[in-house]
JSON list of C-alpha atoms (C1' of nucleotides) in Angstrom, two decimals:
[
{"chain": "A", "resi": 1487, "resn": "MET", "atom": "CA", "xyz": [132.14, 127.54, -122.38]},
{"chain": "A", "resi": 1488, "resn": "GLY", "atom": "CA", "xyz": [134.79, 130.18, -120.61]},
{"chain": "A", "resi": 1489, "resn": "ARG", "atom": "CA", "xyz": [134.38, 134.08, -119.23]},
{"chain": "A", "resi": 1490, "resn": "VAL", "atom": "CA", "xyz": [132.71, 136.11, -121.85]},
{"chain": "A", "resi": 1491, "resn": "LEU", "atom": "CA", "xyz": [135.07, 139.69, -121.61]},
{"chain": "A", "resi": 1492, "resn": "PRO", "atom": "CA", "xyz": [133.71, 142.62, -119.90]},
{"chain": "A", "resi": 1493, "resn": "LEU", "atom": "CA", "xyz": [134.21, 145.49, -121.95]},
{"chain": "A", "resi": 1494, "resn": "SER", "atom": "CA", "xyz": [137.00, 146.90, -119.88]},
{"chain": "A", "resi": 1495, "resn": "PHE", "atom": "CA", "xyz": [138.99, 144.23, -121.48]},
{"chain": "A", "resi": 1496, "resn": "PHE", "atom": "CA", "xyz": [138.55, 146.71, -124.58]},
{"chain": "A", "resi": 1497, "resn": "ASN", "atom": "CA", "xyz": [139.67, 149.64, -123.17]},
{"chain": "A", "resi": 1498, "resn": "ARG", "atom": "CA", "xyz": [143.46, 149.52, -123.02]},
{"chain": "A", "resi": 1499, "resn": "SER", "atom": "CA", "xyz": [146.08, 149.75, -126.01]},
{"chain": "A", "resi": 1500, "resn": "ALA", "atom": "CA", "xyz": [145.34, 148.43, -128.53]},
{"chain": "A", "resi": 1501, "resn": "LEU", "atom": "CA", "xyz": [148.70, 146.52, -128.86]},
{"chain": "A", "resi": 1502, "resn": "THR", "atom": "CA", "xyz": [148.24, 145.10, -125.60]},
{"chain": "A", "resi": 1503, "resn": "VAL", "atom": "CA", "xyz": [144.13, 143.92, -126.31]},
{"chain": "A", "resi": 1504, "resn": "ALA", "atom": "CA", "xyz": [146.14, 142.75, -129.54]},
{"chain": "A", "resi": 1505, "resn": "ARG", "atom": "CA", "xyz": [148.32, 140.42, -127.96]},
{"chain": "A", "resi": 1506, "resn": "SER", "atom": "CA", "xyz": [145.83, 139.90, -125.25]},
{"chain": "A", "resi": 1507, "resn": "LEU", "atom": "CA", "xyz": [143.57, 137.98, -128.26]},
{"chain": "A", "resi": 1508, "resn": "LEU", "atom": "CA", "xyz": [145.15, 135.42, -129.10]},
{"chain": "A", "resi": 1509, "resn": "GLY", "atom": "CA", "xyz": [143.85, 132.71, -127.77]},
{"chain": "A", "resi": 1510, "resn": "LYS", "atom": "CA", "xyz": [140.86, 133.62, -127.10]},
{"chain": "A", "resi": 1511, "resn": "TYR", "atom": "CA", "xyz": [137.89, 132.23, -128.53]},
{"chain": "A", "resi": 1512, "resn": "LEU", "atom": "CA", "xyz": [135.18, 134.34, -130.51]},
{"chain": "A", "resi": 1513, "resn": "VAL", "atom": "CA", "xyz": [132.34, 132.99, -130.30]},
{"chain": "A", "resi": 1514, "resn": "ARG", "atom": "CA", "xyz": [128.88, 132.82, -132.70]},
{"chain": "A", "resi": 1515, "resn": "ARG", "atom": "CA", "xyz": [126.31, 132.37, -132.33]},
{"chain": "A", "resi": 1516, "resn": "ARG", "atom": "CA", "xyz": [123.01, 132.65, -135.48]},
{"chain": "A", "resi": 1517, "resn": "ASN", "atom": "CA", "xyz": [119.79, 130.88, -136.14]},
{"chain": "A", "resi": 1518, "resn": "GLY", "atom": "CA", "xyz": [120.32, 129.12, -131.62]},
{"chain": "A", "resi": 1519, "resn": "ALA", "atom": "CA", "xyz": [123.55, 127.49, -133.03]},
{"chain": "A", "resi": 1520, "resn": "VAL", "atom": "CA", "xyz": [126.58, 128.60, -131.30]},
{"chain": "A", "resi": 1521, "resn": "ALA", "atom": "CA", "xyz": [130.44, 127.97, -133.25]},
{"chain": "A", "resi": 1522, "resn": "ALA", "atom": "CA", "xyz": [133.81, 128.69, -131.13]},
{"chain": "A", "resi": 1523, "resn": "ALA", "atom": "CA", "xyz": [137.04, 129.20, -133.07]},
{"chain": "A", "resi": 1524, "resn": "VAL", "atom": "CA", "xyz": [140.57, 130.56, -131.45]},
{"chain": "A", "resi": 1525, "resn": "ILE", "atom": "CA", "xyz": [141.92, 133.13, -132.40]},
{"chain": "A", "resi": 1526, "resn": "THR", "atom": "CA", "xyz": [145.76, 132.59, -134.36]},
{"chain": "A", "resi": 1527, "resn": "GLU", "atom": "CA", "xyz": [145.71, 135.62, -135.79]},
{"chain": "A", "resi": 1528, "resn": "VAL", "atom": "CA", "xyz": [145.20, 139.98, -135.01]},
{"chain": "A", "resi": 1529, "resn": "GLU", "atom": "CA", "xyz": [146.93, 143.40, -136.14]},
{"chain": "A", "resi": 1530, "resn": "ALA", "atom": "CA", "xyz": [146.44, 146.21, -134.20]},
{"chain": "A", "resi": 1531, "resn": "TYR", "atom": "CA", "xyz": [145.56, 149.60, -135.29]},
{"chain": "A", "resi": 1532, "resn": "VAL", "atom": "CA", "xyz": [147.33, 152.07, -133.48]},
{"chain": "A", "resi": 1533, "resn": "GLY", "atom": "CA", "xyz": [145.68, 155.25, -133.52]},
{"chain": "A", "resi": 1534, "resn": "PRO", "atom": "CA", "xyz": [145.34, 158.65, -135.54]},
{"chain": "A", "resi": 1535, "resn": "GLN", "atom": "CA", "xyz": [148.99, 159.49, -135.94]},
{"chain": "A", "resi": 1536, "resn": "ASP", "atom": "CA", "xyz": [148.85, 155.38, -137.73]},
{"chain": "A", "resi": 1537, "resn": "LYS", "atom": "CA", "xyz": [148.94, 155.76, -141.39]},
{"chain": "A", "resi": 1538, "resn": "ALA", "atom": "CA", "xyz": [147.30, 152.23, -142.14]},
{"chain": "A", "resi": 1539, "resn": "CYS", "atom": "CA", "xyz": [144.77, 153.27, -139.19]},
{"chain": "A", "resi": 1540, "resn": "HIS", "atom": "CA", "xyz": [141.02, 154.41, -140.67]},
{"chain": "A", "resi": 1541, "resn": "ALA", "atom": "CA", "xyz": [141.10, 156.64, -138.82]},
{"chain": "A", "resi": 1542, "resn": "HIS", "atom": "CA", "xyz": [144.54, 158.93, -139.69]},
{"chain": "A", "resi": 1543, "resn": "ARG", "atom": "CA", "xyz": [143.00, 161.30, -141.80]},
{"chain": "A", "resi": 1544, "resn": "GLY", "atom": "CA", "xyz": [139.61, 161.87, -139.51]},
{"chain": "A", "resi": 1545, "resn": "ARG", "atom": "CA", "xyz": [136.58, 160.79, -138.45]},
{"chain": "A", "resi": 1546, "resn": "THR", "atom": "CA", "xyz": [134.41, 159.78, -141.44]},
{"chain": "A", "resi": 1547, "resn": "ALA", "atom": "CA", "xyz": [131.32, 157.72, -142.27]},
{"chain": "A", "resi": 1548, "resn": "ARG", "atom": "CA", "xyz": [132.42, 154.34, -142.72]},
{"chain": "A", "resi": 1549, "resn": "ASN", "atom": "CA", "xyz": [135.09, 154.71, -139.73]},
{"chain": "A", "resi": 1550, "resn": "ALA", "atom": "CA", "xyz": [133.31, 156.49, -137.03]},
{"chain": "A", "resi": 1551, "resn": "VAL", "atom": "CA", "xyz": [132.71, 153.45, -135.09]},
{"chain": "A", "resi": 1552, "resn": "MET", "atom": "CA", "xyz": [136.54, 154.04, -133.64]},
{"chain": "A", "resi": 1553, "resn": "PHE", "atom": "CA", "xyz": [135.71, 157.23, -132.14]},
{"chain": "A", "resi": 1554, "resn": "GLY", "atom": "CA", "xyz": [132.96, 155.60, -129.73]},
{"chain": "A", "resi": 1555, "resn": "PRO", "atom": "CA", "xyz": [133.97, 153.09, -126.92]},
{"chain": "A", "resi": 1556, "resn": "ALA", "atom": "CA", "xyz": [135.27, 150.25, -126.04]},
{"chain": "A", "resi": 1557, "resn": "GLY", "atom": "CA", "xyz": [134.91, 146.63, -126.93]},
{"chain": "A", "resi": 1558, "resn": "HIS", "atom": "CA", "xyz": [132.17, 147.66, -130.36]},
{"chain": "A", "resi": 1559, "resn": "TRP", "atom": "CA", "xyz": [132.41, 145.72, -133.41]},
{"chain": "A", "resi": 1560, "resn": "TYR", "atom": "CA", "xyz": [134.00, 148.07, -136.01]},
{"chain": "A", "resi": 1561, "resn": "VAL", "atom": "CA", "xyz": [132.93, 145.87, -139.32]},
{"chain": "A", "resi": 1562, "resn": "TYR", "atom": "CA", "xyz": [134.03, 147.31, -142.83]},
{"chain": "A", "resi": 1563, "resn": "PHE", "atom": "CA", "xyz": [133.72, 146.25, -146.43]},
{"chain": "A", "resi": 1564, "resn": "VAL", "atom": "CA", "xyz": [136.82, 145.93, -148.96]},
{"chain": "A", "resi": 1565, "resn": "TYR", "atom": "CA", "xyz": [137.79, 145.31, -152.26]},
{"chain": "A", "resi": 1566, "resn": "GLY", "atom": "CA", "xyz": [134.21, 144.94, -153.32]},
{"chain": "A", "resi": 1567, "resn": "MET", "atom": "CA", "xyz": [133.86, 141.39, -152.13]},
{"chain": "A", "resi": 1568, "resn": "HIS", "atom": "CA", "xyz": [135.10, 140.94, -148.20]},
{"chain": "A", "resi": 1569, "resn": "TRP", "atom": "CA", "xyz": [134.45, 142.51, -144.70]},
{"chain": "A", "resi": 1570, "resn": "MET", "atom": "CA", "xyz": [136.70, 142.31, -142.20]},
{"chain": "A", "resi": 1571, "resn": "LEU", "atom": "CA", "xyz": [135.83, 142.48, -138.57]},
{"chain": "A", "resi": 1572, "resn": "ASN", "atom": "CA", "xyz": [137.82, 144.77, -135.95]},
{"chain": "A", "resi": 1573, "resn": "ILE", "atom": "CA", "xyz": [137.30, 145.31, -131.96]},
{"chain": "A", "resi": 1574, "resn": "VAL", "atom": "CA", "xyz": [137.47, 148.75, -131.08]},
{"chain": "A", "resi": 1575, "resn": "THR", "atom": "CA", "xyz": [139.81, 149.90, -128.20]},
{"chain": "A", "resi": 1576, "resn": "GLY", "atom": "CA", "xyz": [140.69, 152.24, -125.79]},
{"chain": "A", "resi": 1577, "resn": "PRO", "atom": "CA", "xyz": [139.62, 155.22, -124.56]},
{"chain": "A", "resi": 1578, "resn": "GLN", "atom": "CA", "xyz": [136.14, 156.54, -126.48]},
{"chain": "A", "resi": 1579, "resn": "ASP", "atom": "CA", "xyz": [137.00, 159.54, -128.73]},
{"chain": "A", "resi": 1580, "resn": "TYR", "atom": "CA", "xyz": [140.90, 158.09, -129.69]},
{"chain": "A", "resi": 1581, "resn": "PRO", "atom": "CA", "xyz": [139.74, 155.41, -132.86]},
{"chain": "A", "resi": 1582, "resn": "ALA", "atom": "CA", "xyz": [141.83, 152.03, -132.40]},
{"chain": "A", "resi": 1583, "resn": "ALA", "atom": "CA", "xyz": [141.44, 148.78, -133.10]},
{"chain": "A", "resi": 1584, "resn": "VAL", "atom": "CA", "xyz": [142.17, 144.78, -133.78]},
{"chain": "A", "resi": 1585, "resn": "LEU", "atom": "CA", "xyz": [141.41, 142.81, -136.81]},
{"chain": "A", "resi": 1586, "resn": "ILE", "atom": "CA", "xyz": [140.70, 139.53, -136.18]},
{"chain": "A", "resi": 1587, "resn": "ARG", "atom": "CA", "xyz": [142.70, 137.91, -139.51]},
{"chain": "A", "resi": 1588, "resn": "GLY", "atom": "CA", "xyz": [142.60, 134.39, -138.38]},
{"chain": "A", "resi": 1589, "resn": "VAL", "atom": "CA", "xyz": [140.92, 132.02, -135.91]},
{"chain": "A", "resi": 1590, "resn": "GLY", "atom": "CA", "xyz": [140.66, 128.38, -136.50]},
{"chain": "A", "resi": 1591, "resn": "HIS", "atom": "CA", "xyz": [141.17, 126.68, -139.15]},
{"chain": "A", "resi": 1592, "resn": "TRP", "atom": "CA", "xyz": [139.80, 129.98, -141.63]},
{"chain": "A", "resi": 1593, "resn": "ASN", "atom": "CA", "xyz": [143.43, 132.01, -141.95]},
{"chain": "A", "resi": 1594, "resn": "GLY", "atom": "CA", "xyz": [142.14, 135.43, -143.77]},
{"chain": "A", "resi": 1595, "resn": "PRO", "atom": "CA", "xyz": [140.28, 138.15, -142.96]},
{"chain": "A", "resi": 1596, "resn": "GLY", "atom": "CA", "xyz": [137.67, 137.46, -145.62]},
{"chain": "A", "resi": 1597, "resn": "LYS", "atom": "CA", "xyz": [137.51, 134.29, -145.18]},
{"chain": "A", "resi": 1598, "resn": "LEU", "atom": "CA", "xyz": [136.44, 133.65, -141.34]},
{"chain": "A", "resi": 1599, "resn": "THR", "atom": "CA", "xyz": [134.23, 136.59, -141.56]},
{"chain": "A", "resi": 1600, "resn": "LYS", "atom": "CA", "xyz": [132.27, 134.36, -144.44]},
{"chain": "A", "resi": 1601, "resn": "ALA", "atom": "CA", "xyz": [132.22, 131.25, -142.48]},
{"chain": "A", "resi": 1602, "resn": "LEU", "atom": "CA", "xyz": [131.47, 132.80, -139.89]},
{"chain": "A", "resi": 1603, "resn": "GLY", "atom": "CA", "xyz": [128.15, 134.65, -141.04]},
{"chain": "A", "resi": 1604, "resn": "ILE", "atom": "CA", "xyz": [130.45, 138.18, -140.56]},
{"chain": "A", "resi": 1605, "resn": "ASP", "atom": "CA", "xyz": [129.12, 141.61, -142.33]},
{"chain": "A", "resi": 1606, "resn": "GLY", "atom": "CA", "xyz": [128.12, 144.92, -141.99]},
{"chain": "A", "resi": 1607, "resn": "CYS", "atom": "CA", "xyz": [124.87, 144.16, -139.44]},
{"chain": "A", "resi": 1608, "resn": "LEU", "atom": "CA", "xyz": [127.16, 143.58, -136.39]},
{"chain": "A", "resi": 1609, "resn": "ASN", "atom": "CA", "xyz": [129.34, 147.06, -137.18]},
{"chain": "A", "resi": 1610, "resn": "GLY", "atom": "CA", "xyz": [128.78, 149.13, -134.20]},
{"chain": "A", "resi": 1611, "resn": "LYS", "atom": "CA", "xyz": [127.24, 145.84, -132.22]},
{"chain": "A", "resi": 1612, "resn": "MET", "atom": "CA", "xyz": [128.67, 145.40, -128.72]},
{"chain": "A", "resi": 1613, "resn": "THR", "atom": "CA", "xyz": [130.36, 142.27, -127.86]},
{"chain": "A", "resi": 1614, "resn": "HIS", "atom": "CA", "xyz": [128.35, 140.25, -125.52]},
{"chain": "A", "resi": 1615, "resn": "ARG", "atom": "CA", "xyz": [126.01, 137.41, -126.03]},
{"chain": "A", "resi": 1616, "resn": "LYS", "atom": "CA", "xyz": [123.16, 139.44, -126.95]},
{"chain": "A", "resi": 1617, "resn": "SER", "atom": "CA", "xyz": [124.58, 141.32, -130.12]},
{"chain": "A", "resi": 1618, "resn": "GLY", "atom": "CA", "xyz": [125.39, 136.90, -131.36]},
{"chain": "A", "resi": 1619, "resn": "LEU", "atom": "CA", "xyz": [129.29, 137.75, -131.40]},
{"chain": "A", "resi": 1620, "resn": "TRP", "atom": "CA", "xyz": [131.52, 137.95, -128.30]},
{"chain": "A", "resi": 1621, "resn": "ILE", "atom": "CA", "xyz": [134.82, 137.05, -127.33]},
{"chain": "A", "resi": 1622, "resn": "GLU", "atom": "CA", "xyz": [135.37, 134.54, -124.01]},
{"chain": "A", "resi": 1623, "resn": "ASP", "atom": "CA", "xyz": [138.36, 133.24, -121.87]},
{"chain": "A", "resi": 1624, "resn": "PRO", "atom": "CA", "xyz": [139.17, 129.88, -122.13]},
{"chain": "A", "resi": 1625, "resn": "GLY", "atom": "CA", "xyz": [141.23, 130.17, -119.31]},
{"chain": "A", "resi": 1626, "resn": "CYS", "atom": "CA", "xyz": [144.19, 128.30, -120.22]},
{"chain": "A", "resi": 1627, "resn": "LEU", "atom": "CA", "xyz": [147.69, 130.96, -120.54]},
{"chain": "A", "resi": 1628, "resn": "VAL", "atom": "CA", "xyz": [149.12, 131.31, -124.28]},
{"chain": "A", "resi": 1629, "resn": "PRO", "atom": "CA", "xyz": [153.12, 130.66, -123.58]},
{"chain": "A", "resi": 1630, "resn": "GLN", "atom": "CA", "xyz": [155.27, 133.46, -124.50]},
{"chain": "A", "resi": 1631, "resn": "ASN", "atom": "CA", "xyz": [156.83, 132.19, -127.06]},
{"chain": "A", "resi": 1632, "resn": "ALA", "atom": "CA", "xyz": [154.10, 130.57, -128.74]},
{"chain": "A", "resi": 1633, "resn": "MET", "atom": "CA", "xyz": [153.66, 134.25, -129.57]},
{"chain": "A", "resi": 1634, "resn": "GLN", "atom": "CA", "xyz": [155.13, 136.03, -132.84]},
{"chain": "A", "resi": 1635, "resn": "ARG", "atom": "CA", "xyz": [155.33, 139.42, -134.32]},
{"chain": "A", "resi": 1636, "resn": "THR", "atom": "CA", "xyz": [155.73, 141.00, -137.51]},
{"chain": "A", "resi": 1637, "resn": "PRO", "atom": "CA", "xyz": [154.84, 143.51, -139.82]},
{"chain": "A", "resi": 1638, "resn": "ARG", "atom": "CA", "xyz": [150.95, 144.03, -141.10]},
{"chain": "A", "resi": 1639, "resn": "ILE", "atom": "CA", "xyz": [149.82, 142.68, -143.87]},
{"chain": "A", "resi": 1640, "resn": "GLY", "atom": "CA", "xyz": [148.49, 144.53, -147.48]},
{"chain": "A", "resi": 1641, "resn": "VAL", "atom": "CA", "xyz": [149.66, 148.44, -146.25]},
{"chain": "A", "resi": 1642, "resn": "ALA", "atom": "CA", "xyz": [152.22, 148.94, -147.65]},
{"chain": "A", "resi": 1643, "resn": "TYR", "atom": "CA", "xyz": [151.09, 152.44, -148.36]},
{"chain": "A", "resi": 1644, "resn": "ALA", "atom": "CA", "xyz": [151.53, 152.94, -144.79]},
{"chain": "A", "resi": 1645, "resn": "GLU", "atom": "CA", "xyz": [155.49, 154.30, -145.25]},
{"chain": "A", "resi": 1646, "resn": "ASP", "atom": "CA", "xyz": [157.16, 154.33, -142.04]},
{"chain": "A", "resi": 1647, "resn": "TRP", "atom": "CA", "xyz": [154.34, 152.49, -140.33]},
{"chain": "A", "resi": 1648, "resn": "ALA", "atom": "CA", "xyz": [153.80, 149.87, -142.57]},
{"chain": "A", "resi": 1649, "resn": "LEU", "atom": "CA", "xyz": [156.71, 148.35, -140.40]},
{"chain": "A", "resi": 1650, "resn": "LYS", "atom": "CA", "xyz": [156.58, 147.91, -137.51]},
{"chain": "A", "resi": 1651, "resn": "PRO", "atom": "CA", "xyz": [155.18, 144.41, -135.78]},
{"chain": "A", "resi": 1652, "resn": "TYR", "atom": "CA", "xyz": [151.88, 145.00, -135.48]},
{"chain": "A", "resi": 1653, "resn": "ARG", "atom": "CA", "xyz": [150.50, 142.10, -135.97]},
{"chain": "A", "resi": 1654, "resn": "PHE", "atom": "CA", "xyz": [150.38, 139.41, -133.38]},
{"chain": "A", "resi": 1655, "resn": "VAL", "atom": "CA", "xyz": [150.09, 135.17, -134.65]},
{"chain": "A", "resi": 1656, "resn": "LEU", "atom": "CA", "xyz": [149.98, 132.02, -132.23]},
{"chain": "A", "resi": 1657, "resn": "ARG", "atom": "CA", "xyz": [151.98, 129.72, -133.55]},
{"chain": "A", "resi": 1658, "resn": "LYS", "atom": "CA", "xyz": [151.76, 126.13, -132.64]},
{"chain": "A", "resi": 1659, "resn": "VAL", "atom": "CA", "xyz": [154.28, 125.51, -129.95]},
{"chain": "B", "resi": 82, "resn": "DA", "atom": "C1'", "xyz": [150.97, 137.66, -161.39]},
{"chain": "B", "resi": 83, "resn": "DC", "atom": "C1'", "xyz": [146.44, 139.13, -161.77]},
{"chain": "B", "resi": 84, "resn": "DG", "atom": "C1'", "xyz": [141.64, 139.78, -162.11]},
{"chain": "B", "resi": 85, "resn": "DA", "atom": "C1'", "xyz": [137.06, 139.86, -159.60]},
{"chain": "B", "resi": 86, "resn": "DT", "atom": "C1'", "xyz": [133.68, 143.79, -157.63]},
{"chain": "B", "resi": 87, "resn": "DG", "atom": "C1'", "xyz": [131.94, 147.71, -155.50]},
{"chain": "B", "resi": 88, "resn": "DA", "atom": "C1'", "xyz": [132.40, 150.79, -151.30]},
{"chain": "B", "resi": 89, "resn": "DT", "atom": "C1'", "xyz": [134.73, 155.27, -149.55]},
{"chain": "B", "resi": 90, "resn": "DG", "atom": "C1'", "xyz": [137.06, 159.34, -149.61]},
{"chain": "B", "resi": 91, "resn": "DA", "atom": "C1'", "xyz": [139.37, 163.42, -152.24]},
{"chain": "B", "resi": 92, "resn": "DA", "atom": "C1'", "xyz": [140.05, 166.14, -156.03]},
{"chain": "B", "resi": 93, "resn": "DC", "atom": "C1'", "xyz": [137.63, 168.50, -158.96]},
{"chain": "C", "resi": 1394, "resn": "DT", "atom": "C1'", "xyz": [130.80, 163.36, -160.34]},
{"chain": "C", "resi": 1395, "resn": "DT", "atom": "C1'", "xyz": [133.98, 160.97, -161.52]},
{"chain": "C", "resi": 1396, "resn": "DC", "atom": "C1'", "xyz": [138.08, 158.03, -160.26]},
{"chain": "C", "resi": 1397, "resn": "DA", "atom": "C1'", "xyz": [142.12, 156.28, -157.91]},
{"chain": "C", "resi": 1398, "resn": "DT", "atom": "C1'", "xyz": [142.23, 153.29, -154.17]},
{"chain": "C", "resi": 1399, "resn": "DC", "atom": "C1'", "xyz": [141.41, 149.39, -150.75]},
{"chain": "C", "resi": 1400, "resn": "DA", "atom": "C1'", "xyz": [142.85, 146.56, -143.39]},
{"chain": "C", "resi": 1401, "resn": "DT", "atom": "C1'", "xyz": [141.70, 140.48, -150.00]},
{"chain": "C", "resi": 1402, "resn": "DC", "atom": "C1'", "xyz": [141.03, 136.50, -152.34]},
{"chain": "C", "resi": 1403, "resn": "DG", "atom": "C1'", "xyz": [140.82, 132.38, -155.90]},
{"chain": "C", "resi": 1404, "resn": "DT", "atom": "C1'", "xyz": [142.99, 131.39, -159.71]},
{"chain": "C", "resi": 1405, "resn": "DA", "atom": "C1'", "xyz": [147.54, 130.90, -163.34]}
]
DNA sequence: ACGATGATGAAC
DNA sequence: TTCATCATCGTA
């Protein structure tokens, strides 16, 4: 297996972290079994000024984790049935995160959390082996031409922020 | 195109 | 305490 990404990896801008996460391995351990899948699709939610970011209207009980240190999981429930998996980025007190939308052959943020057994229990936990969910660097490079940027999905309400190209997709080269 | 399904946040 | 909304998905 690869190197476990340290917290410093996440203490950068959400856009930089998002880009850098493509091609890394999301690793899940539960009941002693370990599963790993390549991260293929992510979105950056860049801060309080971002109208699509949950922190845009300030701190609440739900988004509190985004205001904490980088490298912690922000997991929330939406549409009455799906868990969304995010990783907090940037400095303490600056609310930003990256949504992990696709890994391996599971495309869609709700499907991947269901497949890997991820729910609110992981909210606020750190990304390291002990939490049962972490990210590893396999060491191979992702060619630039395999990365695609598009607007984010499902944020049409965000006005001028809806069209910003903050979604990164890894496509087969 | 639409309904499932329930937490969230803002208004009252 | 209501009520519209929601970083989605399966079925049609």
